[in-house]
Amino acid sequence: MKTLLINNPLYVATMNDEGSEFSGGHILIQDGVIKSCGPEQIDIQIDEVIDATGMVITPGFINTHHHLYQTLTRNIPLMQNQPLFPWLKNHYEVWREVTTEAIQVSTRTGLLELMNSGVTCSSDHLYLFPAQASSELIDAEIEAAKELGFRFQPTRGSMSLGKSNGGLPPDDVVQTEAEIQADTERLVKKYHDASPGAMTRISLAPCSPFSVTAELMRQTADYARDNELQIHTHLAETLDEEAFCLETSGFRPVGLMQELGWLTQNSWYAHAVHLNDSEIVQMGKQGVGISHCPSSNMRLGSGIAKIRQLLDAGVNVSLGVDGSASNDSCDMLLEMRNAMLISRLLEEQYWLTARDVLRIATRGGAAVLGRNDIGELSPGKQADLACFDMSGLSQAGSLSDPLAALVFTTRIKPVDRLLIQGKTVIDQNGSTMNESDLIMDHNRIAQEMLNRAQKRTGINFLEAGQ
Ligand code: ZN
C-alpha cells in the first residue's frame, strides 16, 4: 500500500458537489485514490510528502474533443484563413498521408502538450482511415498514451459517406459500415475497461452529418446502447452544416440526431454552436452532453456557442481544445481563458466566470465521458490532480483570488506537477522528459506528409488561401 501526502497548498478547488475550496491543509492519497482532503493538517506515517507551498491544486483537467493527428498540420498557409468546409477539403488531402508512425508521434506530442497545461484525461476523435494506411491506428494511439501514464478515452471515429455519394471527404478515406463495425468490436473487446479508475475506455464517434450515412449513425447508437458505451460526433458547428442537413434530410442538425436515435444520455457533441432555444431545451431534457471548443470556433469563424443557456437547460457542458489544425494548440488553460472571454462578447447575463469554466473543464468533462471517478478531489475519487506554482511573473499581483488567477492570467510555463492515479507524470523540479527527439521526428513527419500531398495533388499548400 503506497501513501502520498500533499501538504500545505496555497489553495485547493475540490470541485465537489458543495464547491468546497480551502487554503493550507492536505490531500492524502492511497494506492492512486484520494483518501482524504481538507483544510486541516494531518500527522501520519507516510511514504512520500509533496510540499505544495505556493501552489494552486485542482482536479486534473478533462479534454473532451480533440484530433491529435492534427498537430502534424498546424497553421498550413493555404488553410489559415478558410472556414470549415474548404478548410476540411484541403486538409483531407494532407491527412490522407498519415502513417502508423505519424499517429504514434503526434499522439505523444499532443498528449504531452495537454499534460503540460494540467490535463490528466482526454478523449480523441480519429476518424480518418486512409486505404493505404494500417487499420490499427487507434491501437497506436492507445500505446502512446500508455507510455505516458495518461488516462485516455479515444473514440473509434468513422466516415462512411464519400464524395461520390454526396459526402465531403474523398472516397479513399472512408470505410464501409461493415468494416467500421468489425473494427469497433475488435477495439472494444481488446481495450475497453468499464471498471472504476479505468485508464483506457473506448467511445464511438461517426465524424459528422456530412461524412457519415444514416445507417452508420443508427448502427452506432444501437451498439453503444447494448454495450454501455458513450457516443460522440460533431454537431451544429457551422451554418454550412445546417444547410447540408436541411437539404439532404429535411432536418436541422439536432432534429436529425433525434431522428437517428442519438439524443440520449450517453451522447456528447462537439461545438453545438448553431442551436435555437427549443433545441437547447430539448438537449437538456434528454441529458446530452456537449464539448465547447471556443478557440476552434473563433479560428474557423464558426460562431459563439450559447454556453450559459445550455448550462441552465441542464446540458452537460465540457471543454475541448479540438484538433490542432483549428486551434492551433493543445493548451487547456488557454481554452478555459478563451471560453470565459468569448462569453463576454454576449450580453452580460450570459457571461461565464472563471469558476464556471474550471467546473466545465473538470466535473463537466467527467460527466460527458460517462465517468464519476474523476474530475473531483474527494475521498474515493482517482488521484488525478494538477499543481500550479503561482509565483511566476505573469501571476504577480493576482493572488487576491489564486484560483481565478489560473483562468484570468496566462502562464508562460507549464504545470509544475501532474499526478495521474497518484503517480507523478510531470515534475518540473525533477527529471523532465527530453522532448527534442520527439519534436524533431514530429517536424520531419509533418514535412513529409505535406510534400507527398503536394506532389500527388499539385495543390500549393504554402500559398496563403482566403
Ligand atoms: Zn473536431
Coordinates of C-alpha atoms and ligand atoms in Angstrom, one line a residue:
M1 CA 0.0 0.0 0.0
K2 CA 1.5 3.3 -1.1
T3 CA 0.6 6.6 0.6
L4 CA 1.3 10.1 -0.6
L5 CA 0.7 13.4 1.3
I6 CA 0.3 16.7 -0.4
N7 CA 1.0 19.3 2.2
N8 CA 0.1 22.9 2.8
P9 CA -1.1 24.1 -0.6
L10 CA -1.8 27.8 -1.3
Y11 CA -5.3 26.9 -2.5
V12 CA -7.3 23.9 -3.4
A13 CA -10.5 23.7 -5.5
T14 CA -12.1 20.3 -4.9
M15 CA -14.9 20.7 -7.5
N16 CA -17.1 18.5 -5.2
D17 CA -20.9 19.0 -5.1
E18 CA -20.7 21.7 -2.5
G19 CA -17.9 23.6 -4.4
S20 CA -15.6 23.4 -1.4
E21 CA -12.3 25.3 -1.7
F22 CA -9.6 25.7 1.0
S23 CA -6.2 27.1 1.8
G24 CA -3.4 25.1 3.5
G25 CA -4.3 21.6 4.8
H26 CA -3.7 18.4 3.0
I27 CA -4.6 15.9 0.3
L28 CA -3.9 12.3 1.3
I29 CA -3.6 9.7 -1.5
Q30 CA -3.5 5.9 -1.0
D31 CA -2.9 3.5 -3.9
G32 CA -3.8 6.0 -6.5
V33 CA -7.1 7.0 -4.8
I34 CA -7.8 10.1 -2.7
K35 CA -8.2 9.0 0.9
S36 CA -8.9 12.4 2.5
C37 CA -8.5 16.1 1.8
G38 CA -9.3 19.3 3.7
P39 CA -8.0 22.4 5.4
E40 CA -6.7 20.5 8.4
Q41 CA -3.1 19.4 8.8
I42 CA -2.6 15.6 9.4
D43 CA 0.3 13.8 11.0
I44 CA 0.7 10.2 10.0
Q45 CA 3.3 7.8 8.8
I46 CA 3.6 8.1 5.0
D47 CA 5.8 7.1 2.1
E48 CA 6.1 10.4 0.4
V49 CA 5.3 14.0 1.0
I50 CA 4.9 16.8 -1.6
D51 CA 5.4 20.3 -0.3
A52 CA 2.7 22.3 -2.1
T53 CA 3.5 25.7 -0.6
G54 CA 2.6 28.4 -3.1
M55 CA 0.7 26.0 -5.4
V56 CA -2.9 26.0 -6.5
I57 CA -4.3 22.5 -6.9
T58 CA -7.2 21.5 -9.0
P59 CA -8.6 18.1 -10.3
G60 CA -6.7 17.3 -13.5
F61 CA -8.5 18.8 -16.4
I62 CA -10.5 16.7 -18.8
N63 CA -10.4 17.4 -22.5
T64 CA -13.4 16.0 -24.4
H65 CA -12.7 16.9 -28.0
H66 CA -9.5 16.5 -30.0
H67 CA -7.9 15.2 -33.2
L68 CA -4.4 14.5 -32.0
Y69 CA -3.1 13.8 -35.5
Q70 CA -3.8 17.4 -36.5
T71 CA -0.8 18.5 -34.5
L72 CA 1.0 17.5 -37.7
T73 CA -0.9 20.1 -39.7
R74 CA -0.9 23.3 -37.7
N75 CA -1.3 26.6 -39.5
I76 CA -0.7 25.5 -43.0
P77 CA -0.7 28.7 -45.1
L78 CA -3.5 27.6 -47.6
M79 CA -5.9 26.8 -44.8
Q80 CA -5.0 29.6 -42.3
N81 CA -7.9 31.8 -43.4
Q82 CA -10.5 29.3 -44.5
P83 CA -13.9 28.4 -42.9
L84 CA -14.8 24.8 -42.1
F85 CA -15.8 23.2 -45.5
P86 CA -12.9 24.5 -47.7
W87 CA -10.5 24.1 -44.7
L88 CA -11.6 20.4 -44.4
K89 CA -11.4 19.6 -48.1
N90 CA -7.8 20.9 -48.3
H91 CA -6.8 19.2 -45.1
Y92 CA -8.2 15.8 -46.2
E93 CA -5.5 15.8 -48.9
V94 CA -2.7 16.1 -46.3
W95 CA -4.4 13.9 -43.7
R96 CA -4.7 11.0 -46.1
E97 CA -0.9 10.7 -45.9
V98 CA -0.9 9.6 -42.2
T99 CA 1.1 6.5 -41.3
T100 CA 1.3 4.5 -38.1
E101 CA 4.4 6.4 -37.1
A102 CA 2.7 9.7 -37.7
I103 CA -0.1 8.7 -35.4
Q104 CA 2.3 7.5 -32.7
V105 CA 4.4 10.6 -32.8
S106 CA 1.5 13.1 -33.0
T107 CA -0.3 11.4 -30.1
R108 CA 2.8 11.7 -27.9
T109 CA 3.2 15.4 -28.9
G110 CA -0.4 16.3 -28.4
L111 CA -0.8 14.5 -25.1
L112 CA 2.4 15.9 -23.7
E113 CA 1.1 19.4 -24.6
L114 CA -2.2 18.7 -22.9
M115 CA -0.5 17.3 -19.8
N116 CA 1.7 20.4 -19.6
S117 CA -1.4 22.5 -19.3
G118 CA -2.9 20.4 -16.5
V119 CA -4.8 17.7 -18.4
T120 CA -5.0 14.2 -16.9
C121 CA -7.6 12.6 -19.1
S122 CA -8.6 13.2 -22.7
S123 CA -10.7 11.8 -25.4
D124 CA -9.6 11.8 -29.0
H125 CA -11.5 11.6 -32.3
L126 CA -9.6 9.8 -35.0
Y127 CA -12.0 9.3 -37.9
L128 CA -9.7 9.0 -40.9
F129 CA -8.6 5.6 -42.0
P130 CA -6.9 6.1 -45.5
A131 CA -6.9 3.0 -47.7
Q132 CA -3.1 3.0 -47.8
A133 CA -2.6 3.2 -44.0
S134 CA -2.7 0.5 -41.3
S135 CA -6.2 -0.3 -39.9
E136 CA -4.8 -0.2 -36.4
L137 CA -4.2 3.5 -36.0
I138 CA -6.2 3.7 -32.7
D139 CA -4.1 0.9 -31.3
A140 CA -1.0 3.1 -31.9
E141 CA -2.7 6.0 -30.1
I142 CA -3.5 3.8 -27.1
E143 CA 0.1 2.5 -26.9
A144 CA 1.4 6.1 -26.9
A145 CA -1.0 7.2 -24.1
K146 CA 0.0 4.1 -22.0
E147 CA 3.7 5.0 -22.3
L148 CA 2.9 8.4 -20.9
G149 CA 0.8 7.0 -18.0
F150 CA -2.1 9.1 -19.4
R151 CA -5.8 8.4 -18.8
F152 CA -7.3 8.0 -22.3
Q153 CA -10.7 7.7 -23.7
P154 CA -10.2 7.5 -27.5
T155 CA -13.2 7.2 -29.8
R156 CA -13.4 4.8 -32.7
G157 CA -14.1 7.6 -35.3
S158 CA -15.5 6.8 -38.7
M159 CA -16.6 8.2 -42.0
S160 CA -18.8 6.3 -44.5
L161 CA -20.1 8.9 -46.9
G162 CA -17.5 9.7 -49.6
K163 CA -17.6 12.4 -52.2
S164 CA -19.2 10.1 -54.9
N165 CA -22.2 9.5 -52.6
G166 CA -22.7 13.2 -51.7
G167 CA -20.4 13.5 -48.7
L168 CA -17.5 15.9 -48.2
P169 CA -14.4 13.5 -47.8
P170 CA -12.6 11.8 -50.6
D171 CA -13.7 8.2 -51.3
D172 CA -10.4 6.6 -50.3
V173 CA -10.5 7.9 -46.7
V174 CA -14.0 6.5 -45.9
Q175 CA -14.9 2.9 -44.9
T176 CA -17.9 0.7 -45.3
E177 CA -20.3 0.3 -42.3
A178 CA -19.3 -3.4 -42.0
E179 CA -15.6 -2.5 -41.8
I180 CA -16.3 0.1 -39.2
Q181 CA -18.4 -2.2 -37.1
A182 CA -15.9 -5.1 -37.2
D183 CA -13.1 -2.8 -36.0
T184 CA -15.3 -1.2 -33.3
E185 CA -16.0 -4.6 -31.9
R186 CA -12.3 -5.5 -32.0
L187 CA -11.2 -2.4 -30.2
V188 CA -13.9 -2.6 -27.5
K189 CA -13.0 -6.2 -26.8
K190 CA -9.3 -5.5 -26.7
Y191 CA -9.1 -2.2 -24.8
H192 CA -12.4 -1.1 -23.2
D193 CA -12.3 -1.2 -19.4
A194 CA -15.6 -0.3 -17.7
S195 CA -14.3 -0.7 -14.2
P196 CA -13.8 2.4 -11.8
G197 CA -10.4 4.0 -12.2
A198 CA -10.0 2.6 -15.8
M199 CA -7.1 4.1 -17.7
T200 CA -8.5 3.2 -21.1
R201 CA -12.1 3.4 -22.3
I202 CA -13.4 3.3 -25.9
S203 CA -16.2 5.5 -27.2
L204 CA -17.7 5.6 -30.6
A205 CA -17.7 8.6 -33.0
P206 CA -19.0 8.8 -36.5
C207 CA -17.5 12.0 -37.8
S208 CA -20.3 14.5 -38.7
P209 CA -23.6 14.7 -40.6
F210 CA -21.8 15.4 -43.9
S211 CA -19.4 12.5 -43.8
V212 CA -21.4 9.5 -42.5
T213 CA -24.6 7.6 -43.6
A214 CA -27.8 7.5 -41.5
E215 CA -27.3 3.7 -41.4
L216 CA -23.9 4.1 -39.6
M217 CA -25.4 6.6 -37.1
R218 CA -28.2 4.1 -36.2
Q219 CA -25.9 1.2 -36.1
T220 CA -23.5 3.1 -33.7
A221 CA -26.3 4.2 -31.4
D222 CA -27.6 0.6 -31.1
Y223 CA -24.3 -1.0 -30.5
A224 CA -23.4 1.7 -27.9
R225 CA -26.7 1.2 -26.0
D226 CA -26.2 -2.6 -25.9
N227 CA -22.6 -2.3 -24.7
E228 CA -23.0 0.8 -22.4
L229 CA -20.6 3.0 -24.3
Q230 CA -20.5 6.8 -24.9
I231 CA -21.2 8.2 -28.4
H232 CA -19.8 11.3 -29.9
T233 CA -19.9 13.4 -33.1
H234 CA -19.6 17.0 -34.4
L235 CA -22.9 18.9 -34.4
A236 CA -24.2 22.3 -35.3
E237 CA -20.7 23.6 -35.8
T238 CA -21.4 25.9 -38.8
L239 CA -24.3 27.3 -40.9
D240 CA -22.9 25.3 -43.9
E241 CA -23.6 22.1 -41.9
E242 CA -27.1 23.3 -41.1
A243 CA -27.8 23.9 -44.8
F244 CA -26.4 20.5 -45.7
C245 CA -28.6 18.7 -43.2
L246 CA -31.7 20.6 -44.3
E247 CA -31.0 19.9 -47.9
T248 CA -30.2 16.2 -47.6
S249 CA -32.5 15.1 -44.7
G250 CA -35.1 17.9 -44.3
F251 CA -34.0 18.3 -40.6
R252 CA -31.9 20.8 -38.8
P253 CA -28.8 19.1 -37.1
V254 CA -30.5 18.5 -33.7
G255 CA -33.7 17.2 -35.4
L256 CA -31.6 14.8 -37.4
M257 CA -30.0 13.5 -34.2
Q258 CA -33.4 12.9 -32.7
E259 CA -34.5 11.1 -35.9
L260 CA -31.4 8.8 -35.7
G261 CA -31.9 7.9 -32.0
W262 CA -28.9 9.9 -30.9
L263 CA -30.4 12.4 -28.3
T264 CA -29.5 10.1 -25.4
Q265 CA -27.7 10.4 -22.1
N266 CA -24.7 8.6 -23.4
S267 CA -24.1 11.1 -26.3
W268 CA -21.9 14.2 -26.5
Y269 CA -21.5 16.7 -29.3
A270 CA -18.5 18.8 -30.3
H271 CA -19.3 22.5 -30.9
A272 CA -23.2 22.8 -30.6
V273 CA -22.9 26.4 -31.8
H274 CA -26.0 26.9 -34.0
L275 CA -28.9 25.9 -31.8
N276 CA -32.3 27.6 -31.4
D277 CA -34.0 27.9 -28.0
S278 CA -36.2 24.9 -28.3
E279 CA -33.3 22.7 -29.4
I280 CA -31.3 23.8 -26.3
V281 CA -34.3 22.9 -24.1
Q282 CA -34.7 19.5 -25.9
M283 CA -31.0 18.7 -25.4
G284 CA -31.2 19.5 -21.7
K285 CA -34.3 17.3 -21.2
Q286 CA -32.6 14.4 -22.9
G287 CA -29.5 14.8 -20.8
V288 CA -27.0 15.0 -23.6
G289 CA -23.5 16.5 -23.3
I290 CA -21.5 18.9 -25.4
S291 CA -17.9 19.8 -25.9
H292 CA -17.4 23.5 -26.1
C293 CA -14.4 24.4 -28.4
P294 CA -14.1 28.2 -28.3
S295 CA -10.6 28.6 -29.9
S296 CA -11.6 26.4 -32.9
N297 CA -14.9 28.3 -33.2
M298 CA -13.1 31.6 -33.4
R299 CA -10.3 30.3 -35.7
L300 CA -12.8 29.0 -38.2
G301 CA -15.3 31.9 -37.7
S302 CA -18.0 29.3 -36.8
G303 CA -19.8 31.4 -34.1
I304 CA -20.3 31.6 -30.4
A305 CA -21.9 28.7 -28.5
K306 CA -24.6 29.7 -26.0
I307 CA -23.0 28.0 -23.0
R308 CA -24.9 29.8 -20.3
Q309 CA -28.3 28.8 -21.8
L310 CA -27.0 25.2 -22.3
L311 CA -26.0 25.0 -18.7
D312 CA -29.3 26.5 -17.5
A313 CA -31.2 23.9 -19.6
G314 CA -29.3 21.1 -17.9
V315 CA -27.0 20.1 -20.7
N316 CA -23.7 18.6 -19.5
V317 CA -21.1 21.1 -20.8
S318 CA -17.4 20.2 -21.1
L319 CA -14.4 21.7 -22.8
G320 CA -12.4 20.6 -25.8
V321 CA -9.3 22.1 -27.5
D322 CA -10.4 20.5 -30.8
G323 CA -7.8 19.4 -33.3
S324 CA -4.6 21.4 -33.7
A325 CA -5.3 22.3 -37.3
S326 CA -8.1 24.7 -36.0
N327 CA -6.7 25.9 -32.7
D328 CA -3.6 25.5 -33.2
S329 CA -2.5 24.4 -29.8
C330 CA -3.4 21.8 -27.1
D331 CA -3.4 24.2 -24.2
M332 CA -6.4 23.6 -21.8
L333 CA -5.6 26.7 -19.7
L334 CA -5.8 28.8 -22.9
E335 CA -9.1 27.1 -23.8
M336 CA -10.5 27.9 -20.4
R337 CA -9.5 31.5 -20.8
N338 CA -11.0 31.7 -24.3
A339 CA -14.2 30.1 -23.0
M340 CA -14.5 32.8 -20.4
L341 CA -13.5 35.7 -22.7
I342 CA -15.7 34.8 -25.7
S343 CA -18.7 34.6 -23.4
R344 CA -18.1 38.2 -22.6
L345 CA -18.9 39.1 -26.2
L346 CA -22.5 38.1 -25.5
E347 CA -25.0 40.0 -23.3
E348 CA -23.9 40.3 -19.7
Q349 CA -26.5 37.7 -18.4
Y350 CA -24.6 35.0 -20.5
W351 CA -21.1 35.7 -19.2
L352 CA -19.1 32.8 -17.7
T353 CA -17.0 33.2 -14.6
A354 CA -13.5 31.7 -14.0
R355 CA -15.1 29.2 -11.7
D356 CA -17.7 28.3 -14.3
V357 CA -15.1 27.3 -16.8
L358 CA -13.0 25.4 -14.2
R359 CA -16.0 23.4 -13.3
I360 CA -16.8 22.8 -17.0
A361 CA -13.2 21.6 -17.5
T362 CA -13.3 19.1 -14.6
R363 CA -16.7 17.9 -13.5
G364 CA -18.2 18.8 -16.9
G365 CA -15.7 16.6 -18.7
A366 CA -16.2 13.7 -16.3
A367 CA -20.0 13.8 -16.8
V368 CA -19.7 14.0 -20.6
L369 CA -17.3 11.0 -20.7
G370 CA -19.7 9.0 -18.6
R371 CA -17.4 8.9 -15.5
N372 CA -17.9 9.6 -11.8
D373 CA -14.5 8.6 -10.7
I374 CA -12.5 11.6 -11.9
G375 CA -12.9 15.4 -12.1
E376 CA -13.2 16.0 -8.4
L377 CA -10.9 15.9 -5.4
S378 CA -12.9 13.9 -2.9
P379 CA -12.4 10.7 -0.9
G380 CA -12.8 7.7 -3.1
K381 CA -12.0 9.5 -6.4
Q382 CA -9.0 8.9 -8.6
A383 CA -5.9 10.9 -7.6
D384 CA -5.7 12.9 -10.8
L385 CA -4.6 16.4 -10.0
A386 CA -2.7 19.4 -11.3
C387 CA -0.4 21.6 -9.2
F388 CA 0.4 25.1 -10.4
D389 CA 3.1 27.2 -8.8
M390 CA 1.7 30.8 -8.6
S391 CA 5.0 32.6 -8.1
G392 CA 5.6 33.4 -11.8
L393 CA 5.9 36.8 -13.4
S394 CA 2.5 36.6 -15.1
Q395 CA 0.8 35.7 -11.8
A396 CA 2.3 38.6 -9.8
G397 CA -0.5 40.8 -8.3
S398 CA -3.2 38.2 -8.9
L399 CA -3.2 36.3 -5.6
S400 CA -6.3 38.0 -4.1
D401 CA -8.0 35.1 -5.8
P402 CA -5.4 32.4 -6.7
L403 CA -7.9 30.0 -8.2
A404 CA -9.4 32.5 -10.6
A405 CA -5.8 33.6 -11.5
L406 CA -5.5 30.3 -13.4
V407 CA -8.1 31.5 -15.9
F408 CA -7.6 35.3 -15.8
T409 CA -3.9 35.3 -16.2
T410 CA -1.8 33.5 -18.7
R411 CA 1.1 31.2 -17.9
I412 CA 4.4 31.2 -19.6
K413 CA 5.5 27.9 -18.1
P414 CA 3.8 24.5 -17.8
V415 CA 2.1 22.9 -14.9
D416 CA 4.5 22.3 -12.1
R417 CA 3.4 18.8 -11.1
L418 CA 0.9 16.5 -12.6
L419 CA -0.4 13.3 -11.0
I420 CA -2.4 10.6 -12.6
Q421 CA -3.7 7.7 -10.4
G422 CA -1.4 9.1 -7.7
K423 CA 1.7 8.8 -9.9
T424 CA 3.8 11.9 -10.8
V425 CA 3.8 12.1 -14.6
I426 CA 5.2 15.6 -14.8
D427 CA 7.5 17.3 -12.3
Q428 CA 9.3 20.5 -13.3
N429 CA 11.7 20.1 -10.3
G430 CA 12.6 16.5 -11.1
S431 CA 13.8 14.8 -14.2
T432 CA 11.9 16.1 -17.2
M433 CA 11.5 14.2 -20.4
N434 CA 13.8 15.0 -23.3
E435 CA 11.4 16.3 -25.9
S436 CA 13.8 17.4 -28.6
D437 CA 13.9 14.0 -30.4
L438 CA 10.1 13.9 -30.4
I439 CA 9.8 17.4 -31.8
M440 CA 12.4 16.6 -34.5
D441 CA 10.5 13.4 -35.5
H442 CA 7.2 15.3 -35.5
N443 CA 8.5 18.1 -37.7
R444 CA 10.1 15.6 -40.2
I445 CA 6.8 13.6 -40.5
A446 CA 4.7 16.8 -40.9
Q447 CA 7.0 18.0 -43.7
E448 CA 7.0 14.6 -45.4
M449 CA 3.1 14.4 -45.4
L450 CA 2.9 17.9 -46.8
N451 CA 5.5 17.1 -49.6
R452 CA 3.6 13.9 -50.6
A453 CA 0.2 15.7 -50.6
Q454 CA 1.6 18.5 -52.7
K455 CA 3.2 16.1 -55.2
R456 CA 0.1 13.9 -55.5
T457 CA -2.5 16.8 -55.9
G458 CA -0.4 19.6 -57.4
I459 CA -2.0 21.9 -54.7
N460 CA 0.4 24.6 -53.4
F461 CA -0.3 24.4 -49.7
L462 CA 2.2 27.0 -48.9
E463 CA 0.3 29.8 -50.7
A464 CA -1.9 31.7 -48.3
G465 CA -5.5 31.0 -49.0
Q466 CA -8.6 33.1 -48.2
Ligands
ZN1 ZN -13.4 18.4 -34.2

